[in-house]
PDB file of C-alpha atoms in Angstrom:
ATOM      1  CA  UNK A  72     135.323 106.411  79.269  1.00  0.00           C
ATOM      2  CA  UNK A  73     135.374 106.199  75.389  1.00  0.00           C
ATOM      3  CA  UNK A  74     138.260 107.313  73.737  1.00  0.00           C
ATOM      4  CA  UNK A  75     137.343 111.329  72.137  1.00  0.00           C
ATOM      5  CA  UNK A  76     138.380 109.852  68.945  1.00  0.00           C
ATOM      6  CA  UNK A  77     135.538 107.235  69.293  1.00  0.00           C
ATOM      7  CA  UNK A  78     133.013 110.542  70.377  1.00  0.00           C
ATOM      8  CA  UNK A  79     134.049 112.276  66.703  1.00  0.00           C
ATOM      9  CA  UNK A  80     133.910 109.384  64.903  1.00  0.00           C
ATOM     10  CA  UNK A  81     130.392 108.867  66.249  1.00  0.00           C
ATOM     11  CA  UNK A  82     129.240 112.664  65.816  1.00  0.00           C
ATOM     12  CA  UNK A  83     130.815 112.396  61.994  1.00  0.00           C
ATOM     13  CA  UNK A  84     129.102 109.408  61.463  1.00  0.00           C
ATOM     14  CA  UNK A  85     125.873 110.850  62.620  1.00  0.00           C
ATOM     15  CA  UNK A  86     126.029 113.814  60.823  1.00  0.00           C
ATOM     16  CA  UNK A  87     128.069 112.868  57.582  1.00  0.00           C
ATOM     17  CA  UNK A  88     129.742 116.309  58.499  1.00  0.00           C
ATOM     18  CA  UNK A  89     132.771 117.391  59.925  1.00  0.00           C
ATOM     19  CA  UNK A  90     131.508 120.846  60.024  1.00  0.00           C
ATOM     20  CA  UNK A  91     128.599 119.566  62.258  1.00  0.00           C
ATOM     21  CA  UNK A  92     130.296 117.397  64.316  1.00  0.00           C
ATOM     22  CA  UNK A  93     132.860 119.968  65.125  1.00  0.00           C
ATOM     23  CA  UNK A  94     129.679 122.411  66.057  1.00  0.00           C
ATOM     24  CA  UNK A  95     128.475 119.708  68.341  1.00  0.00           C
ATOM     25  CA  UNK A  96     131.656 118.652  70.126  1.00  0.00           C
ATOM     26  CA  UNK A  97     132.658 122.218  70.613  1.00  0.00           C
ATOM     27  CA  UNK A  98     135.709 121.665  68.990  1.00  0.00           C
ATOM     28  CA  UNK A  99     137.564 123.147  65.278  1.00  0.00           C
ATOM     29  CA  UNK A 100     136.668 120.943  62.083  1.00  0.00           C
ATOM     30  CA  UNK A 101     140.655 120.651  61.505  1.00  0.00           C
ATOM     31  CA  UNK A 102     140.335 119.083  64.978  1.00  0.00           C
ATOM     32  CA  UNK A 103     137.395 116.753  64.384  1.00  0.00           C
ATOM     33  CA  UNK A 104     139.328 115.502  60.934  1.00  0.00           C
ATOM     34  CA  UNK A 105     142.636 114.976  62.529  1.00  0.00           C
ATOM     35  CA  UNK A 106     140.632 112.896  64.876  1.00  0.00           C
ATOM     36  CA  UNK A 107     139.153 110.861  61.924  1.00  0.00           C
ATOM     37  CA  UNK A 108     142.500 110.633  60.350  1.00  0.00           C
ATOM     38  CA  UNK A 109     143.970 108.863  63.913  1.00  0.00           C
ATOM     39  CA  UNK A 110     141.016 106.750  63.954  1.00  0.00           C
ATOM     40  CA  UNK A 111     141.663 105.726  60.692  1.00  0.00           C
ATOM     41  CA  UNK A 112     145.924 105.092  61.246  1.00  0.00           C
ATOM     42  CA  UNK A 113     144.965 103.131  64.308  1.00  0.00           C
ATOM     43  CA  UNK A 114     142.442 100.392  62.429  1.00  0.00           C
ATOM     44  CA  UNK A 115     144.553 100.699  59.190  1.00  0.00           C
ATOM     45  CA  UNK A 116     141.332 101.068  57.187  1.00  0.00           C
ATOM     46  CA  UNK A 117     139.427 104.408  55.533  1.00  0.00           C
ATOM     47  CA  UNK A 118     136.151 105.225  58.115  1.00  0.00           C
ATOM     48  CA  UNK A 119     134.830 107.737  55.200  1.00  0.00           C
ATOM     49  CA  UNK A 120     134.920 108.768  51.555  1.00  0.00           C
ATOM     50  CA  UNK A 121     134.950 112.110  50.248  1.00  0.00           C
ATOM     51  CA  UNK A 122     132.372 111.960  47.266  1.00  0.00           C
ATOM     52  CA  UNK A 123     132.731 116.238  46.328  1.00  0.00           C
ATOM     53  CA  UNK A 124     131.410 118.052  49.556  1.00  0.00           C
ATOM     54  CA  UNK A 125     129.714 115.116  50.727  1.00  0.00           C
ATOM     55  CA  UNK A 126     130.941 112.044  53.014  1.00  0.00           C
ATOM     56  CA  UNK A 127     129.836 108.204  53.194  1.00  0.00           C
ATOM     57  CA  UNK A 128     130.533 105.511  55.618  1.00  0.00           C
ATOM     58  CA  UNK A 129     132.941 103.199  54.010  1.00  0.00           C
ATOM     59  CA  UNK A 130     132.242  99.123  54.755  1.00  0.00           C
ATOM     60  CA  UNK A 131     135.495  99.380  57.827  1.00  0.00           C
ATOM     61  CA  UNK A 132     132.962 102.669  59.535  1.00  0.00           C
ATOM     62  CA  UNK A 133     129.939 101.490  59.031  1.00  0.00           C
ATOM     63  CA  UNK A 134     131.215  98.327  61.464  1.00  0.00           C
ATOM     64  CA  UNK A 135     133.421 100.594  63.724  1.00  0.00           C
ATOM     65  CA  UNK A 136     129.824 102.420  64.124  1.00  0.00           C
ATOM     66  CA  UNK A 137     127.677  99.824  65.396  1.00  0.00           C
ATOM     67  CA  UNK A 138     130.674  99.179  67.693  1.00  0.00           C
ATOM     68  CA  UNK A 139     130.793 102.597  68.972  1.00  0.00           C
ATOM     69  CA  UNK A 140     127.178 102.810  69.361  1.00  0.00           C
ATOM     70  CA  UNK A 141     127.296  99.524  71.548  1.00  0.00           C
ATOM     71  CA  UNK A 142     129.757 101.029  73.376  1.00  0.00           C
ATOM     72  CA  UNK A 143     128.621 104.193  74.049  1.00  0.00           C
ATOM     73  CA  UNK A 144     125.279 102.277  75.021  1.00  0.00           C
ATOM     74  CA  UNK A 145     127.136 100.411  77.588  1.00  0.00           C
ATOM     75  CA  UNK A 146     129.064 103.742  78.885  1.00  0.00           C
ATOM     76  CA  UNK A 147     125.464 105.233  79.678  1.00  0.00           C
ATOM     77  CA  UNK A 148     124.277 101.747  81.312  1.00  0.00           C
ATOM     78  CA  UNK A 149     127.751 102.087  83.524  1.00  0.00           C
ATOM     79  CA  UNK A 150     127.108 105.544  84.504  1.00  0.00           C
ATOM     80  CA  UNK A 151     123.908 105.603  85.346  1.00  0.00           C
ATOM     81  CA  UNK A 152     124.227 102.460  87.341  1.00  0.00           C
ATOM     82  CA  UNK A 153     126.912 104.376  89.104  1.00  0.00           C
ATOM     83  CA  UNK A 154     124.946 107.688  89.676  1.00  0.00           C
ATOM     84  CA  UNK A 155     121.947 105.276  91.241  1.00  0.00           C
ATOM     85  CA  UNK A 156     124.583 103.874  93.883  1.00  0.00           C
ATOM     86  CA  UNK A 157     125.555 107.667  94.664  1.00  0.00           C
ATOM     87  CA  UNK A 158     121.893 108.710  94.654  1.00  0.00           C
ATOM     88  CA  UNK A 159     123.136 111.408  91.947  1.00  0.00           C
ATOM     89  CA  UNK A 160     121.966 110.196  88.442  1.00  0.00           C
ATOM     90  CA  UNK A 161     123.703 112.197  85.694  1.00  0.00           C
ATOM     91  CA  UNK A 162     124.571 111.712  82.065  1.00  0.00           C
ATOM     92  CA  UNK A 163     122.543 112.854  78.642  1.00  0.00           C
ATOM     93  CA  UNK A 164     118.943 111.923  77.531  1.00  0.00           C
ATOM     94  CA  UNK A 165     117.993 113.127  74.618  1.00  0.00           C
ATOM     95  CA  UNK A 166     114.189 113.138  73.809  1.00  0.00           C
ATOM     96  CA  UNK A 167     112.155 113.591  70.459  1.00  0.00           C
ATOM     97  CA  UNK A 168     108.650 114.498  70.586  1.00  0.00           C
ATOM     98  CA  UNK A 169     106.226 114.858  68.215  1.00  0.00           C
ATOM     99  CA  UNK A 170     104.978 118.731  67.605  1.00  0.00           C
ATOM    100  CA  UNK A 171     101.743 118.165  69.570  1.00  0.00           C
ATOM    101  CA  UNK A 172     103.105 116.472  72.633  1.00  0.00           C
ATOM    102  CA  UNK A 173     107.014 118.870  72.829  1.00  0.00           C
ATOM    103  CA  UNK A 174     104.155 122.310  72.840  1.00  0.00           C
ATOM    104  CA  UNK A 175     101.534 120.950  75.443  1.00  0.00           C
ATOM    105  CA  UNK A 176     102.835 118.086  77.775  1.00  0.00           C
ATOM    106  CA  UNK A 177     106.176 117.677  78.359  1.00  0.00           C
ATOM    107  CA  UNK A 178     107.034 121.519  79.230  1.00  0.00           C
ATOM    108  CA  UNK A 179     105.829 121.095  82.998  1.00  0.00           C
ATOM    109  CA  UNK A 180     107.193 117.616  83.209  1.00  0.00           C
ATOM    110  CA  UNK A 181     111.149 118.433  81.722  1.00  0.00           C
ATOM    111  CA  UNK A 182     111.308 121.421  83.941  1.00  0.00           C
ATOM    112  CA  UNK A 183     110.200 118.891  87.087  1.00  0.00           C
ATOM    113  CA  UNK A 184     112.798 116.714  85.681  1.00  0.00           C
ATOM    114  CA  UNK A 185     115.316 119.082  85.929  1.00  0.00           C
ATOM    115  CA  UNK A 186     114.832 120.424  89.471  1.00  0.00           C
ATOM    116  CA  UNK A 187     114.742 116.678  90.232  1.00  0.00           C
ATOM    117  CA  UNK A 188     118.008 115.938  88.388  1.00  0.00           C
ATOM    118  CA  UNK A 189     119.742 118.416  87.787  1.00  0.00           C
ATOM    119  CA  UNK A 190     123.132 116.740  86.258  1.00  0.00           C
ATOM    120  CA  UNK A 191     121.375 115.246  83.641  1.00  0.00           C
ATOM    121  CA  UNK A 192     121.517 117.172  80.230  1.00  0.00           C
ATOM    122  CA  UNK A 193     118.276 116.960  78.388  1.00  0.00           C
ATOM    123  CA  UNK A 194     118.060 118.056  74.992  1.00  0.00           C
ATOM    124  CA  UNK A 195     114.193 117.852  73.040  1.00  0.00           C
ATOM    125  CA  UNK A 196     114.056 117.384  69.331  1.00  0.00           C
ATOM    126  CA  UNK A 197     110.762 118.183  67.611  1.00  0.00           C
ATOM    127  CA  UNK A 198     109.298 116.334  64.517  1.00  0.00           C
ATOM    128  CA  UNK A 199     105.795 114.482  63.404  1.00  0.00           C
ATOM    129  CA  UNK A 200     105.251 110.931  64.921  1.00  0.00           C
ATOM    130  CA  UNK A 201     107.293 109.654  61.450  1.00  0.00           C
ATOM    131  CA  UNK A 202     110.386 111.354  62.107  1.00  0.00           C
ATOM    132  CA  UNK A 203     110.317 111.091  65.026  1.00  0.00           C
ATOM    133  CA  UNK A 204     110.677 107.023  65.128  1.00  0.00           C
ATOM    134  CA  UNK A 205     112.845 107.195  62.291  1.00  0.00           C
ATOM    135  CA  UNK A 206     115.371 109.198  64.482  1.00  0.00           C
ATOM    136  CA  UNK A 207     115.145 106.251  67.047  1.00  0.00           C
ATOM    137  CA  UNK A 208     115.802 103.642  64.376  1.00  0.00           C
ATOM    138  CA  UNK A 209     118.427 105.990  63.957  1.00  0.00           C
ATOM    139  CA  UNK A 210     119.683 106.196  67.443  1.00  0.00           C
ATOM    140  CA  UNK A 211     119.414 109.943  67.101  1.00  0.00           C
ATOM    141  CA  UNK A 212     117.566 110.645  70.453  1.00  0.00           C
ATOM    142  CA  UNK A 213     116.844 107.881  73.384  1.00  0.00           C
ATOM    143  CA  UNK A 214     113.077 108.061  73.905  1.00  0.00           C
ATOM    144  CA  UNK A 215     110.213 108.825  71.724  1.00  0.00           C
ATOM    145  CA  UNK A 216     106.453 110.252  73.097  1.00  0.00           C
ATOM    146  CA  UNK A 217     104.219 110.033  69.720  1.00  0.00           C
ATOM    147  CA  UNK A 218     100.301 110.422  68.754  1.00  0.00           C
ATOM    148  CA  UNK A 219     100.451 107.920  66.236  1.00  0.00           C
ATOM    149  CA  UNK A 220      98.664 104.717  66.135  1.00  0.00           C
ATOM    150  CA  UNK A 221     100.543 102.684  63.712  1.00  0.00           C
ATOM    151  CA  UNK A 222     103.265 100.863  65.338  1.00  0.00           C
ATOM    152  CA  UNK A 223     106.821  99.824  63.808  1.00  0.00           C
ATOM    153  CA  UNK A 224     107.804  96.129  64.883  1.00  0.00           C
ATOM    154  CA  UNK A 225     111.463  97.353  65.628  1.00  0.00           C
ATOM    155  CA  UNK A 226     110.556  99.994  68.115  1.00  0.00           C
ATOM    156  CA  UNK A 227     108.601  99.125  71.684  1.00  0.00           C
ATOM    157  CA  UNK A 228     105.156 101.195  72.295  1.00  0.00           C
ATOM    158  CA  UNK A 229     104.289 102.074  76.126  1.00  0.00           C
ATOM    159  CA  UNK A 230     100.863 104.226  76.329  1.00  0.00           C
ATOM    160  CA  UNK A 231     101.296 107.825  78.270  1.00  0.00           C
ATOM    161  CA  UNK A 232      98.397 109.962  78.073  1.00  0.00           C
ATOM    162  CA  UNK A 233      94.810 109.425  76.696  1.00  0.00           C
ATOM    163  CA  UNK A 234      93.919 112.494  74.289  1.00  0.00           C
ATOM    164  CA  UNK A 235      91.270 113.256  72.298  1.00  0.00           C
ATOM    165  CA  UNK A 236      90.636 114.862  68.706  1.00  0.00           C
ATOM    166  CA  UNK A 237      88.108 117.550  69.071  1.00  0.00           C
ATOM    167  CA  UNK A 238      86.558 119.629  65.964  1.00  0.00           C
ATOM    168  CA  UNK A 239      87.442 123.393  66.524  1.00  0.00           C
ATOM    169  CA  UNK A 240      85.935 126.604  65.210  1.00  0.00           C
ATOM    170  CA  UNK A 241      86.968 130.629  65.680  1.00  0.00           C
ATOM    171  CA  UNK A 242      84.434 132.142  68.306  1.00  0.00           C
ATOM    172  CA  UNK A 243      81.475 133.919  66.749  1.00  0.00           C
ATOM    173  CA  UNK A 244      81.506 130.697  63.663  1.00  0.00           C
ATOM    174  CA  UNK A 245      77.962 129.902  62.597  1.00  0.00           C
ATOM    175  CA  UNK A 246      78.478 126.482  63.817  1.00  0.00           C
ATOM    176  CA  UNK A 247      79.837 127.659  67.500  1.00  0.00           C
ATOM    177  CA  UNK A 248      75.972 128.636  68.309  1.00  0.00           C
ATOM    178  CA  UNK A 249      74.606 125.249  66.794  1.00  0.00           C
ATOM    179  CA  UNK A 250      76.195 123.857  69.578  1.00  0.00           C
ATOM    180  CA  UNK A 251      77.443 120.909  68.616  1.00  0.00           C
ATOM    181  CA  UNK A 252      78.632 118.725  65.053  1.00  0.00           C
ATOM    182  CA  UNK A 253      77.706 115.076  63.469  1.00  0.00           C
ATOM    183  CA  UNK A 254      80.179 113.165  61.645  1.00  0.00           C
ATOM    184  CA  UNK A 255      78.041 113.967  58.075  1.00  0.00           C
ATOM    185  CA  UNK A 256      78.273 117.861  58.773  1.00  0.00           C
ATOM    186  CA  UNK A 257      81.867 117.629  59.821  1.00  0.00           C
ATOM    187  CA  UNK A 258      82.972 115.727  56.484  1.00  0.00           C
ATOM    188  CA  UNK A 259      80.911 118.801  54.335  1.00  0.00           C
ATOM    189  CA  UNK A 260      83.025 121.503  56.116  1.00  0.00           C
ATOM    190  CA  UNK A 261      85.929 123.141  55.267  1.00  0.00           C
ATOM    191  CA  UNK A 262      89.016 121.830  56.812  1.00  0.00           C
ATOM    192  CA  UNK A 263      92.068 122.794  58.157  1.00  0.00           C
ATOM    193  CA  UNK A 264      94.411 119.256  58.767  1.00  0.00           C
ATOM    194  CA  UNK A 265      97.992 118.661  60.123  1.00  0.00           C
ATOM    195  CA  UNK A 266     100.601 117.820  57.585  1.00  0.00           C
ATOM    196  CA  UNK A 267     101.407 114.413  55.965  1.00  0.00           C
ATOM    197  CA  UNK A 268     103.231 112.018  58.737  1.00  0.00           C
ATOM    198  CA  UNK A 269     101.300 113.745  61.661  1.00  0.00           C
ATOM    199  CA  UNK A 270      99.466 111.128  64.560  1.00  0.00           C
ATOM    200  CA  UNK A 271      96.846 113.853  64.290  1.00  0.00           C
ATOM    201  CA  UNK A 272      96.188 112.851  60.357  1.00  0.00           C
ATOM    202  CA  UNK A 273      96.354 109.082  61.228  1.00  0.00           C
ATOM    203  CA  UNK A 274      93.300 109.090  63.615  1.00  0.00           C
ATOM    204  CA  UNK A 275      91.407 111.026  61.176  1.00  0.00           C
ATOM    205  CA  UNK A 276      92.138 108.176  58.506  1.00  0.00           C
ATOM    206  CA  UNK A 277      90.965 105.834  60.740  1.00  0.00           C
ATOM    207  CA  UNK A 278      87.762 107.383  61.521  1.00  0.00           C
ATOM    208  CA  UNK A 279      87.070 107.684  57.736  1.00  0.00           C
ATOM    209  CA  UNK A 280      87.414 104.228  57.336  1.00  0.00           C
ATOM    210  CA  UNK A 281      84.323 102.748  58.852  1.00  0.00           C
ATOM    211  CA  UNK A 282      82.632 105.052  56.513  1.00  0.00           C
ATOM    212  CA  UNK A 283      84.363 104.264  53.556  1.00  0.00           C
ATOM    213  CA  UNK A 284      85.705 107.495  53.008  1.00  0.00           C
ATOM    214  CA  UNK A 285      89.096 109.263  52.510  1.00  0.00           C
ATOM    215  CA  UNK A 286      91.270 112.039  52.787  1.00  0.00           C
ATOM    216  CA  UNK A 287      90.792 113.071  49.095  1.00  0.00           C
ATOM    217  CA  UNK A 288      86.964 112.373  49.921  1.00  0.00           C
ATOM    218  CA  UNK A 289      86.948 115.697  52.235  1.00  0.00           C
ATOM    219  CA  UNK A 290      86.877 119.492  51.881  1.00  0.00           C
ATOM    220  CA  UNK A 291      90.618 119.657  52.791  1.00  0.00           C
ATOM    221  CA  UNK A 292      91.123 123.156  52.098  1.00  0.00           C
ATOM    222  CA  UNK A 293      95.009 123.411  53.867  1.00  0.00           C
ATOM    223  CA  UNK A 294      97.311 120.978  55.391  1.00  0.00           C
ATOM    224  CA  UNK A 295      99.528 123.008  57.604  1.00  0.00           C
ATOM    225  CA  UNK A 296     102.924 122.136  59.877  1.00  0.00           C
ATOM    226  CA  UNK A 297     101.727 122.930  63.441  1.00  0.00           C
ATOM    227  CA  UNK A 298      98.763 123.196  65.791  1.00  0.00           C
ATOM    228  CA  UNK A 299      99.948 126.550  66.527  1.00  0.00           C
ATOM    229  CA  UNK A 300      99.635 127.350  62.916  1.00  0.00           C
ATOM    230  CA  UNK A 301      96.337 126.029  63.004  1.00  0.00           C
ATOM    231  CA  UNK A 302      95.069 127.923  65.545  1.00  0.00           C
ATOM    232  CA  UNK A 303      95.869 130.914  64.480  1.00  0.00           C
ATOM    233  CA  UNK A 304      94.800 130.177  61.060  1.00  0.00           C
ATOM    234  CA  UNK A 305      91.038 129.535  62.190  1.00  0.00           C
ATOM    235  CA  UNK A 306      90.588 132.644  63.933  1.00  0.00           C
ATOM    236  CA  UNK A 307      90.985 134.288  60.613  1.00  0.00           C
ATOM    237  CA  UNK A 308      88.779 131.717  58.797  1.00  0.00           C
ATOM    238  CA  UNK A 309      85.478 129.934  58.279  1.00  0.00           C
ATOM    239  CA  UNK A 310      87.608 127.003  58.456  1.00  0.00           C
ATOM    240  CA  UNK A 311      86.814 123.518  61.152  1.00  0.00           C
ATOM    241  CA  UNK A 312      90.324 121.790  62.557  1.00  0.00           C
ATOM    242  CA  UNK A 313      90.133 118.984  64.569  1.00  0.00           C
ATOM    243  CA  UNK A 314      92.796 119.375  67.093  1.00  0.00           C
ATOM    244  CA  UNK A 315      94.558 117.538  70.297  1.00  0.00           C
ATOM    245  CA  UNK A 316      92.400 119.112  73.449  1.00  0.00           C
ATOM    246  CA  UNK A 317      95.588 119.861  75.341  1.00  0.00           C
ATOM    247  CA  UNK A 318      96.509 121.744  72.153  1.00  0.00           C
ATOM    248  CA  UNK A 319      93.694 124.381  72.730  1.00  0.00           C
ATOM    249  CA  UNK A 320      93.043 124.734  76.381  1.00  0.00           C
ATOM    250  CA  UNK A 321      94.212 128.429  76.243  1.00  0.00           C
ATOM    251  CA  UNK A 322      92.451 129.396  73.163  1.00  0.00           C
ATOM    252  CA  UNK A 323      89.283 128.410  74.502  1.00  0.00           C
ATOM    253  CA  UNK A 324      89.000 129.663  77.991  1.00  0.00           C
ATOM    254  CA  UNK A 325      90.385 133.142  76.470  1.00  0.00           C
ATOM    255  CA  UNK A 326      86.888 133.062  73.684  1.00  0.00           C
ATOM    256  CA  UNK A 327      89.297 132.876  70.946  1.00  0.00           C
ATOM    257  CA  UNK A 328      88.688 129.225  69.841  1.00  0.00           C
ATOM    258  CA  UNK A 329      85.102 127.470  70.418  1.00  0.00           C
ATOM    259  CA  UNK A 330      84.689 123.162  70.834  1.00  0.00           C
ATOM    260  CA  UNK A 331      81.732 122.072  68.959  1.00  0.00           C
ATOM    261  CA  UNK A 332      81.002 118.755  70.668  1.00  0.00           C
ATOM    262  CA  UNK A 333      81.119 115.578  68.500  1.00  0.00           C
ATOM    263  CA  UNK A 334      77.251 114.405  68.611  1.00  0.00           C
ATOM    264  CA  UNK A 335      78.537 110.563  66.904  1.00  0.00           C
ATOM    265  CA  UNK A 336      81.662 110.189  66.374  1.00  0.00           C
ATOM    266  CA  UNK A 337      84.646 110.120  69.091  1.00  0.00           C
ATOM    267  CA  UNK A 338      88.180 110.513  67.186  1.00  0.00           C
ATOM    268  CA  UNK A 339      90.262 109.209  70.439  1.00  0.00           C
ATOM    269  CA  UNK A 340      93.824 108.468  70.813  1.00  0.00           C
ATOM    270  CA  UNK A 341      96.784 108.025  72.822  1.00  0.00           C
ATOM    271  CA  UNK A 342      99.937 109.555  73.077  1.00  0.00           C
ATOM    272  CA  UNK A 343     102.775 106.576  73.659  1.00  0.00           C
ATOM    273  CA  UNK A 344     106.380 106.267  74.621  1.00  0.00           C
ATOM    274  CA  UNK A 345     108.610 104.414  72.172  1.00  0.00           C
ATOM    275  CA  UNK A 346     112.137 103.321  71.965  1.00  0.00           C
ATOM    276  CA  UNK A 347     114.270 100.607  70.638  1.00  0.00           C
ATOM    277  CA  UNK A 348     113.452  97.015  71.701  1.00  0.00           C
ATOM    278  CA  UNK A 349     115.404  95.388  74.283  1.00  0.00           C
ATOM    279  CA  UNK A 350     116.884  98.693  75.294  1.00  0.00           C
ATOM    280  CA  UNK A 351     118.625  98.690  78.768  1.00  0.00           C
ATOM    281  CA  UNK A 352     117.612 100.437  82.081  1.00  0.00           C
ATOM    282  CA  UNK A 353     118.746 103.879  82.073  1.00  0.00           C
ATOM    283  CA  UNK A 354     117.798 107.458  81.530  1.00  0.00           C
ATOM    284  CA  UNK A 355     114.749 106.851  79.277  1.00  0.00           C
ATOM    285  CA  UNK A 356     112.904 104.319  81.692  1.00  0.00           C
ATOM    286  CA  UNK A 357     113.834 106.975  84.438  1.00  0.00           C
ATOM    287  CA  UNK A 358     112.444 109.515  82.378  1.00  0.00           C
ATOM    288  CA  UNK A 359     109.726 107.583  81.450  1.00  0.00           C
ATOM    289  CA  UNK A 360     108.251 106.557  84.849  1.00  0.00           C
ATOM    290  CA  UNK A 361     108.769 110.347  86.121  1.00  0.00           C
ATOM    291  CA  UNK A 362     106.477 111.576  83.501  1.00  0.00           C
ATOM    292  CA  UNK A 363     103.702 108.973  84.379  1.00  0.00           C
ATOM    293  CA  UNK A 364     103.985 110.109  88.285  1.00  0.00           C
ATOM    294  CA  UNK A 365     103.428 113.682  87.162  1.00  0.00           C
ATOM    295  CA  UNK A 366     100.207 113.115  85.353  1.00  0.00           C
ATOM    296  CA  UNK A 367      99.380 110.258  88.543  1.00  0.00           C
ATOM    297  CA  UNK A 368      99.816 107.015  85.930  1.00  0.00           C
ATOM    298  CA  UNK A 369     100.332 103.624  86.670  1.00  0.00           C
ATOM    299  CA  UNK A 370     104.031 102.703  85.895  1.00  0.00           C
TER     300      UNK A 370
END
């Protein structure tokens, strides 16, 4: 088991906080420093600088770190190896999703999860595709599910689920009775778009692009955070969003949202797994083939 001092050392260093490592670990911040300052008497070197209420890595923690984060990698490989041999598979995953994906797919799939394993800890952290593969680079969480298309050469892409873009309107909207929406009328309307960083946004610049269009090209009249937000902005507007279709399942069947079929266009996508490369077996590839088997995918 890692030494506790190594645990702080690796929550400070995440963090660049004693007050939030202390919050994570459950423990006092005079607690987490005096860990710090043992660290730091045992290697003979300063792990941090104080720069006013603010810390940095110094050269000596910035090595100790990718050291602890090796061996904390290896202490997950070891236990879940170990849980495998006692059929009882425990330790932490922590997952990031991006907004569309946490809200609509994985809810039924973590709670299966859990009944299945129960000794695992799961946490979720929420974010747009970009933050969300910034907090692998990070090693922040241990597996990624994003609806972006770009891919980063650092991190390894598996696809999940096929999804689908579909152009939205409130129930009652002039458009709802025409039935259904070209690519020419779509780009006149008035639209409602996800923010900056979103998966969503990224398929919609790739669409344009064929055309030789862009974002600044369209009737963008908000960019806003969620599909949630979104959704309840249209019902309240004369506004068009073009939205995940497990995002407004709900809204439909209830009347409160109407599809207006694309007539020549398709804005397709997929939602993908993604973690570091040459990452070991563990809980993320456990996690990973569990969530295929729910929605009947080949592993």
């Amino acid at each position: 088991m890692l030494d506790f001092r190594w645990i702080v050392f690796r929550s400070v260093a995440k963090h660049l906080s004693f007050t939030k490592a202390a919050g994570e670990l459950f423990i006092t911040q005079p607690a987490a420093t005096k860990r710090i300052q043992e660290l730091e008497a045992e290697v003979g070197l300063r792990l941090f600088l104080r720069k006013g209420n603010r810390i940095q890595l110094t050269p000596a923690g910035e090595t100790l770190l990718s050291f602890a984060d090796r061996s904390h990698a290896l202490q997950e490989e070891m236990q879940f190896a170990l849980g495998k041999l006692k059929n009882q598979v425990g330790g932490h995953l922590r997952l990031g999703a991006s907004t569309t994906i946490a809200q609509y797919v994985l809810a039924p799939v973590l709670s299966k999860f859990y009944q299945r394993h129960p000794q695992v800890q799961l946490s979720l952290a929420n974010g747009n595709t970009e933050a969300i593969e910034q907090a692998l680079l990070l090693q922040h969480i241990d597996l990624g599910i994003v609806e972006g298309s770009s891919q980063r050469r650092e991190l390894q892409y598996t696809p999940f689920l096929p999804d689908e873009l579909l152009p939205v309107v409130r129930a009652g909207h002039p458009l709802a009775r025409k039935g259904t929406i070209t690519f020419q009328e779509l780009v006149q309307q008035p639209l409602v778009l996800r923010e900056r960083g979103s998966g969503t946004l990224e398929v919609i610049e790739e669409a344009l692009r064929p055309h030789h269009l862009r974002l600044p090209d369209l009737n963008v009249v908000l960019y806003l955070g969620s599909s949630e937000t979104i959704k309840s902005f249209l019902q309240h507007s004369d506004c068009v969003a073009l939205l995940s279709a497990h995002a407004i399942q709900l809204e439909v069947e209830a009347g409160k949202l109407a599809v207006l079929p694309p007539q020549d266009f398709h804005l397709a996508r997929t939602f993908w797994f993604v973690q570091l490369l040459g990452q070991q077996e563990g809980l993320a590839q456990l996690f990973q083939r569990f969530a295929q088997r729910q929605y009947n995918l080949p592993e």
